Tab-separated table of C-alpha atoms and ligand atoms in Angstrom:
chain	number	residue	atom	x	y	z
A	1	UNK	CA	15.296	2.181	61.058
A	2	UNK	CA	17.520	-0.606	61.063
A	3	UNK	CA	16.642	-1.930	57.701
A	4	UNK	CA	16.878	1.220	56.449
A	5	UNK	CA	20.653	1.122	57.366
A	6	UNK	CA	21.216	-2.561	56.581
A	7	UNK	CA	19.598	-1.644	53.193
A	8	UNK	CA	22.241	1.477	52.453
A	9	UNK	CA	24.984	-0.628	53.692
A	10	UNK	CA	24.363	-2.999	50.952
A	11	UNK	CA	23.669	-0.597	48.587
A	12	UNK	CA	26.991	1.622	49.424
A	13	UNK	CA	28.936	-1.888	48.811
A	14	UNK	CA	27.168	-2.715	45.556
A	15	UNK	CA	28.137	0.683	44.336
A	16	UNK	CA	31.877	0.532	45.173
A	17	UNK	CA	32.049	-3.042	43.384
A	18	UNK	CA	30.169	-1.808	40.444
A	19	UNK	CA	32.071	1.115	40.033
A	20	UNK	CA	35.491	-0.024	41.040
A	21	UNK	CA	35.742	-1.487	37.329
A	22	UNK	CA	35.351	1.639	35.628
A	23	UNK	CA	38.293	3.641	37.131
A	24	UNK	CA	40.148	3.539	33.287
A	25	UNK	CA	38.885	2.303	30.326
A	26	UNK	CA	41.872	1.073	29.259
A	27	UNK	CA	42.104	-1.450	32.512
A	28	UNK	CA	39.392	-4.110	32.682
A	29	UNK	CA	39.879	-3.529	36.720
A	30	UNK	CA	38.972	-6.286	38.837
A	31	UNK	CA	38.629	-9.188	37.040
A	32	UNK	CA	37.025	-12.540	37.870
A	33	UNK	CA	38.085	-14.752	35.894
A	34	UNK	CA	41.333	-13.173	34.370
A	35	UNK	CA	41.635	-15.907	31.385
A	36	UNK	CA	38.464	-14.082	29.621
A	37	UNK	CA	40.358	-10.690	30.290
A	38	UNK	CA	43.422	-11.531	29.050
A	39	UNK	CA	43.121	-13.630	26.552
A	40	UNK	CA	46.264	-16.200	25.128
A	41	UNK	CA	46.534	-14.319	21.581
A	42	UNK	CA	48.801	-15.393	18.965
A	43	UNK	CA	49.954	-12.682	17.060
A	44	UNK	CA	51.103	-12.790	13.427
A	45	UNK	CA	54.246	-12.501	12.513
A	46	UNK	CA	55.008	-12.037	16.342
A	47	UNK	CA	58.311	-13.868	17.590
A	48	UNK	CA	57.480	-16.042	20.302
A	49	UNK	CA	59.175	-17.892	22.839
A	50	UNK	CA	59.838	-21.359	21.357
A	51	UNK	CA	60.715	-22.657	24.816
A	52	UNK	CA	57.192	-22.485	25.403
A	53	UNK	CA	55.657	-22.804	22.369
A	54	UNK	CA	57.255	-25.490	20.073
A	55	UNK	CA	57.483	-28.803	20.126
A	56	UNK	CA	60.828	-28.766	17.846
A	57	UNK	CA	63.870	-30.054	19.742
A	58	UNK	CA	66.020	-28.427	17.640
A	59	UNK	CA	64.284	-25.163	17.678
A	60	UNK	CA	64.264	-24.932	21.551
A	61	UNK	CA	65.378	-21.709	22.981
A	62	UNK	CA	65.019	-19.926	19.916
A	63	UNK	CA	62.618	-17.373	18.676
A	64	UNK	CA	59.903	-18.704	16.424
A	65	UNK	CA	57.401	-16.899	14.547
A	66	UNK	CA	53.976	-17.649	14.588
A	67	UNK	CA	51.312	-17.816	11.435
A	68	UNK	CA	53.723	-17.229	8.957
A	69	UNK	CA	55.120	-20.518	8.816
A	70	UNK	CA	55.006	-22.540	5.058
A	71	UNK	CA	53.021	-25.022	4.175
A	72	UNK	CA	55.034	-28.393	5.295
A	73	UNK	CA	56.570	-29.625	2.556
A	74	UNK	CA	55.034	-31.606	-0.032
A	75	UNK	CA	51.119	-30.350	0.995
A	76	UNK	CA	49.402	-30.094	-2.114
A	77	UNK	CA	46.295	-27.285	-2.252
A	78	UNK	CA	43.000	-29.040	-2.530
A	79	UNK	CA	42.382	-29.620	-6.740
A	80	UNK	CA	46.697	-28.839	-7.485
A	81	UNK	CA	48.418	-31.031	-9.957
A	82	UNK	CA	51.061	-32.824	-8.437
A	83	UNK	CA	54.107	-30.872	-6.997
A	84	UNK	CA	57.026	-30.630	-9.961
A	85	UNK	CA	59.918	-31.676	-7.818
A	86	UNK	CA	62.532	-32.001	-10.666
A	87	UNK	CA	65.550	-29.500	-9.569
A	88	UNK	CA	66.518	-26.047	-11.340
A	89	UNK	CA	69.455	-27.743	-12.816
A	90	UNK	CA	70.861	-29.489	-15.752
A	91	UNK	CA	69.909	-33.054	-14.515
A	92	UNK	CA	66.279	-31.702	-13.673
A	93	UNK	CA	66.603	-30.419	-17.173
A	94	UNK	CA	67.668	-33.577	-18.788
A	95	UNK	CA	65.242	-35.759	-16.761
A	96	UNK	CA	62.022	-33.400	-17.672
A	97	UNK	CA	61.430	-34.419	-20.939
A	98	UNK	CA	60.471	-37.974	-19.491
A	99	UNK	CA	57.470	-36.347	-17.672
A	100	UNK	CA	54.110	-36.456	-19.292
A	101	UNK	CA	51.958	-33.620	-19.581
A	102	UNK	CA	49.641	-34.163	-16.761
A	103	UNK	CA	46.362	-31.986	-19.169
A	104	UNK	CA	44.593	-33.699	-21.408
A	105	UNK	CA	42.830	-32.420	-24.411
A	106	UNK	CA	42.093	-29.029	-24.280
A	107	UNK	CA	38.708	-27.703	-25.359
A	108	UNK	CA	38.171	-24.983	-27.488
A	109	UNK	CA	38.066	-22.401	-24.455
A	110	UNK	CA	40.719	-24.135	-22.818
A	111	UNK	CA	42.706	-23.754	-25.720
A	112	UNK	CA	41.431	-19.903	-26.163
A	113	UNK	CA	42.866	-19.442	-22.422
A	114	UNK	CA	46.304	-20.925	-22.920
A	115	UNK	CA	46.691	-18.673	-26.065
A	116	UNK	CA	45.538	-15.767	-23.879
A	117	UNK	CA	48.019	-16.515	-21.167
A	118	UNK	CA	50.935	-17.292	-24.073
A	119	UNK	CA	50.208	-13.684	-25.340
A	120	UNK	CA	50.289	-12.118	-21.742
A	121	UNK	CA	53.403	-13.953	-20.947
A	122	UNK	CA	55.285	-15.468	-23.853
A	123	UNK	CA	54.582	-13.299	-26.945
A	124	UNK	CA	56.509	-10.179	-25.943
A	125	UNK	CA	59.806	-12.533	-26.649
A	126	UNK	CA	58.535	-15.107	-28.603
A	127	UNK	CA	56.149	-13.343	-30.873
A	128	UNK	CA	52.305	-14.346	-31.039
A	129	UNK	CA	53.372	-17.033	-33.552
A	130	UNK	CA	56.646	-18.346	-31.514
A	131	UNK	CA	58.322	-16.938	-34.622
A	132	UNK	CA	61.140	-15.017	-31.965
A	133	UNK	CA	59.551	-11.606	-33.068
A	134	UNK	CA	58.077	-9.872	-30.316
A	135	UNK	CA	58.243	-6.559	-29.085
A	136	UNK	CA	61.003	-7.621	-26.811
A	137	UNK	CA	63.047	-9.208	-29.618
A	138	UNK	CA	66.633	-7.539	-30.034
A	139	UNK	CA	66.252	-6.169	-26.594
A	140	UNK	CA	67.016	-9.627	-24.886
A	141	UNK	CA	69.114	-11.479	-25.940
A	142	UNK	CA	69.006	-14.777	-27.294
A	143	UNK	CA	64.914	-15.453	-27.434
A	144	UNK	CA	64.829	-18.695	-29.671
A	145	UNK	CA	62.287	-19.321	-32.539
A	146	UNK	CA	60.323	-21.943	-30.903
A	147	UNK	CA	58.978	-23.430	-33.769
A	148	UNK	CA	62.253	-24.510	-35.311
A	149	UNK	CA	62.765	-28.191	-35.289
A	150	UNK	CA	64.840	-28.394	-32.494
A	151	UNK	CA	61.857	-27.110	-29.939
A	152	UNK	CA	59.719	-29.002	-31.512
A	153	UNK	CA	61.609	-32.210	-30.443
A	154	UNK	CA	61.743	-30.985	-26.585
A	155	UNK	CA	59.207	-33.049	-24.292
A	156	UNK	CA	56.397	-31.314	-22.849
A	157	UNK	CA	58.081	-31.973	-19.540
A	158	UNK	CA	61.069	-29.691	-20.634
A	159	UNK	CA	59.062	-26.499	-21.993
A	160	UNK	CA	57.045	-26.903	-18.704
A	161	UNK	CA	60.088	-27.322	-16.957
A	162	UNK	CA	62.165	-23.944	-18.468
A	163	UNK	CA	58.474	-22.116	-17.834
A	164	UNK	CA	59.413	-22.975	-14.305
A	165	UNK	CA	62.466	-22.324	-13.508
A	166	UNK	CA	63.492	-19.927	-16.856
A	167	UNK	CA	66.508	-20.507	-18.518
A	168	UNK	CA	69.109	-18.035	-18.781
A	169	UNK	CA	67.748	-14.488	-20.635
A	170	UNK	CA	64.115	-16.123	-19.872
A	171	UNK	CA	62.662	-15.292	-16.396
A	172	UNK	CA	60.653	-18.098	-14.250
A	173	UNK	CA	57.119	-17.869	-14.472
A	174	UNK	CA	56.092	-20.168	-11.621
A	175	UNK	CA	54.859	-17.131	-9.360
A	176	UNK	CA	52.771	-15.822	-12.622
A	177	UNK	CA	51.307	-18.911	-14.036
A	178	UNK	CA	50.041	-22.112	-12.095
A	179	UNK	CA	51.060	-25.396	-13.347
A	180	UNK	CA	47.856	-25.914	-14.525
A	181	UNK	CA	48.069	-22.926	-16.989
A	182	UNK	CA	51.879	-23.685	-17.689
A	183	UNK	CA	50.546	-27.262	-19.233
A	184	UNK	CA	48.625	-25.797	-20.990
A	185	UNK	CA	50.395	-23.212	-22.480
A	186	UNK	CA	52.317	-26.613	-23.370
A	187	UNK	CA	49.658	-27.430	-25.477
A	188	UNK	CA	49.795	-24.313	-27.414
A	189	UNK	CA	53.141	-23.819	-28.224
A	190	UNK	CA	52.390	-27.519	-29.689
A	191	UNK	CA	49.819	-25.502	-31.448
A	192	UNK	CA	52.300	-22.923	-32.851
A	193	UNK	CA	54.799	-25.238	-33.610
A	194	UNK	CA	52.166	-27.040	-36.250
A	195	UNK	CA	51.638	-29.899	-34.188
A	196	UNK	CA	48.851	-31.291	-32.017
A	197	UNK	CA	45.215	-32.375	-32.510
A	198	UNK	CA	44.672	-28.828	-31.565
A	199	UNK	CA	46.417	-26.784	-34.382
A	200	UNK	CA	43.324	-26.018	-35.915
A	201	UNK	CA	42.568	-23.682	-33.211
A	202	UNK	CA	44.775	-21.288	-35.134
A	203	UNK	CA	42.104	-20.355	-36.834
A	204	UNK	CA	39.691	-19.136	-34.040
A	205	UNK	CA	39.187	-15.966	-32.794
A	206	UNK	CA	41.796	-15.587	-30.421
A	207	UNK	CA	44.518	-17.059	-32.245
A	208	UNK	CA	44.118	-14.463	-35.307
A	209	UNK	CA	43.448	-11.578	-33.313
A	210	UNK	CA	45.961	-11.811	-31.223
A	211	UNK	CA	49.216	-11.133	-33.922
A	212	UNK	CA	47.332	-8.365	-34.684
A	213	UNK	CA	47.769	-6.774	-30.789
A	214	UNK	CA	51.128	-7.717	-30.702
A	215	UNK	CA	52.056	-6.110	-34.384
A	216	UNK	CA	50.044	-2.970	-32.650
A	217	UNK	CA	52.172	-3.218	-29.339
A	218	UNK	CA	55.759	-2.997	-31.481
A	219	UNK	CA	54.686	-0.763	-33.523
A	220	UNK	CA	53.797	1.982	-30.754
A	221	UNK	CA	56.861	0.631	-28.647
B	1	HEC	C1	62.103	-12.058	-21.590
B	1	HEC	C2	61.893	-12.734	-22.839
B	1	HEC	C3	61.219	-14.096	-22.759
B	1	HEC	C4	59.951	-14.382	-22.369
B	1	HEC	C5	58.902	-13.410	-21.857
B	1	HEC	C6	59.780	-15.794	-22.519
B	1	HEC	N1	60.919	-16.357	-23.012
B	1	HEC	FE1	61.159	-18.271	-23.586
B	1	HEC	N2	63.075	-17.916	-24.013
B	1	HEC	C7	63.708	-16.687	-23.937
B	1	HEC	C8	65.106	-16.850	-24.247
B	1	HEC	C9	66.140	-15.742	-24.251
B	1	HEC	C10	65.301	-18.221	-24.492
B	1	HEC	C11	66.611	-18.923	-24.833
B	1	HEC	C12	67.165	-19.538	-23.562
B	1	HEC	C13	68.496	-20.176	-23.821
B	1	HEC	O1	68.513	-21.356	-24.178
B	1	HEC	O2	69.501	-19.472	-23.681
B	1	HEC	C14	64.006	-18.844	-24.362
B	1	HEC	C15	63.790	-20.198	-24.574
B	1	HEC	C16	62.547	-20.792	-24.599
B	1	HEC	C17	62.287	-22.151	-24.973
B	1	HEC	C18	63.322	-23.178	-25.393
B	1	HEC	C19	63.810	-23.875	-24.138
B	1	HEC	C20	64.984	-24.772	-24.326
B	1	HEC	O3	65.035	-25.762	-23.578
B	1	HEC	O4	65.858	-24.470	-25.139
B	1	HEC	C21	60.941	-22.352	-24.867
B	1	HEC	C22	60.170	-23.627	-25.163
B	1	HEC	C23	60.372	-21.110	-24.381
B	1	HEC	N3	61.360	-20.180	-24.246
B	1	HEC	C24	59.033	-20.921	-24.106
B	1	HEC	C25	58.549	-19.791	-23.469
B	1	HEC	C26	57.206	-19.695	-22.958
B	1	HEC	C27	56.153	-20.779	-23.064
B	1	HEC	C28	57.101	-18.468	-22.406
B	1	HEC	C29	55.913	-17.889	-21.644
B	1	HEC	C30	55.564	-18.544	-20.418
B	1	HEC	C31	58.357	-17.783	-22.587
B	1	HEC	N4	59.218	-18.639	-23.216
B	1	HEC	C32	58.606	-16.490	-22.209
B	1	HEC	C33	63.113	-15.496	-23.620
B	1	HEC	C34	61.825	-15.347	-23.152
C-alpha cells in the first residue's frame, strides 16, 4: 500500500514537471539552461548597442549595425585584379594613362566576350564600330568617335579609367562591368580603332554580326 502511494507521488510530480513546459507554445517555460533557449542572435541590419558590442572607441555609445558593414578597405575578393585607386578627378585622369593594362593577350573567345560586352554596353553610343553612330547618337550629347586619332593616343589606363568613373554625358560602368571585363573591353576598342595584335578578330563571327544587330536596333528605334 505504501509503495503504491510513494509510486503515485512520484508519478503526480513527474507529470506536473513534464507538463509545466507546455502551458504556451510560444514560451519555452521552464528552462534549464536558458543560454540554449534564448539564444545571443545577431540580427541583420539590426542596430545594436555599440556600448556593448564594438570595440571602436570612437563609435562608443552609438548605434551600430550589424552584417551590413563593407568590406574594410582595400580587401580584394579572392582572384580580383588589383583595386583601381586613381580618384574620379582630373589628376586621376591625367595620371591613368601611366597604368598598364593589367590583361594580357586575349584569346579568340576572350576577345569574342569583350566585343559582346562592348555591344551590350558601349555600342548604343559609340556604334558597333566606335564610329559615334549608335542608336543613342543625337540623343546624348557629345558621344565621341573613338577611333579618331586623338582616342587612339589615350593609354589603356585612361579608357579604363573614364569606363569607371564616366565622363560627363557617359555614365560609370563600374557596377555593370568588372575590371576584368573593362580591360578587356580595352583591348577591343584597340581592336576598333585598327590597332592591336588582335584586329584581325574583326573578322570573326561576332565582330560582323554584331553591326548588323545594332543597324537592326536603330532602325526599329
Ligand atoms: C550614354 C552614351 C554612352 C555610352 C553607353 C558609352 N559612352 Fe563613351 N562616351 C560618351 C560621351 C558623351 C563621351 C564624351 C565625353 C566627353 O569627353 O565629354 C564618351 C567618351 C568616351 C571615350 C573618350 C574618353 C576621353 O577621355 O575623352 C571613350 C574611350 C569611351 N567613351 C569609351 C566607352 C566605352 C568603352 C563604353 C562602354 C563601356 C562607353 N564609352 C559607353 C557616351 C557614352
Amino acid at each position: 500500500m505504501k509503495t503504491i502511494h510513494k509510486f503515485s507521488a512520484i508519478a503526480l510530480v513527474a507529470m506536473i514537471v513534464i507538463t509545466s513546459g507546455c502551458g504556451s507554445k510560444r514560451s519555452p517555460g521552464r528552462v534549464y539552461m536558458p543560454d540554449m533557449a534564448y539564444s545571443r542572435t545577431y540580427e541583420a541590419y539590426d542596430l545594436l548597442d555599440s556600448t556593448k558590442f564594438t570595440g571602436d572607441v570612437n563609435n562608443k555609445g552609438g548605434n551600430m549595425i550589424y552584417f551590413n558593414a563593407m568590406p574594410a578597405a582595400g580587401s580584394i575578393k579572392r582572384g580580383d585584379l588589383f583595386p583601381y585607386t586613381l580618384p574620379n578627378d582630373s589628376i586621376g585622369y591625367n595620371m591613368s594613362g601611366a597604368i598598364a593594362n593589367p590583361v594580357g593577350e586575349l584569346s579568340v573567345a576572350d576577345m569574342a566576350e569583350a566585343g559582346r560586352l562592348y555591344n551590350i554596353n558601349c555600342a548604343v553610343c559609340h556604334g558597333a564600330k566606335g564610329k559615334a553612330n549608335g542608336p543613342m547618337s543625337g540623343k546624348v550629347g557629345g558621344i565621341v568617335d573613338i577611333t579618331l586619332p586623338q582616342y587612339q593616343a589615350l593609354g589603356d589606363g585612361t579608357i579604363f579609367h573614364v569606363m569607371t568613373y564616366g565622363k560627363n554625358n557617359m555614365g560609370s560602368y563600374a557596377s555593370q562591368l568588372t575590371k576584368e571585363q573593362r580591360w578587356k573591353i580595352v583591348k577591343y576598342v584597340r581592336t576598333l580603332q585598327g590597332g592591336g595584335a588582335a584586329a584581325t578578330s574583326d573578322s570573326t563571327n561576332t565582330a560582323t554580326a554584331v553591326p548588323d544587330s545594332t543597324a537592326n536596333a536603330k532602325k526599329t528605334m
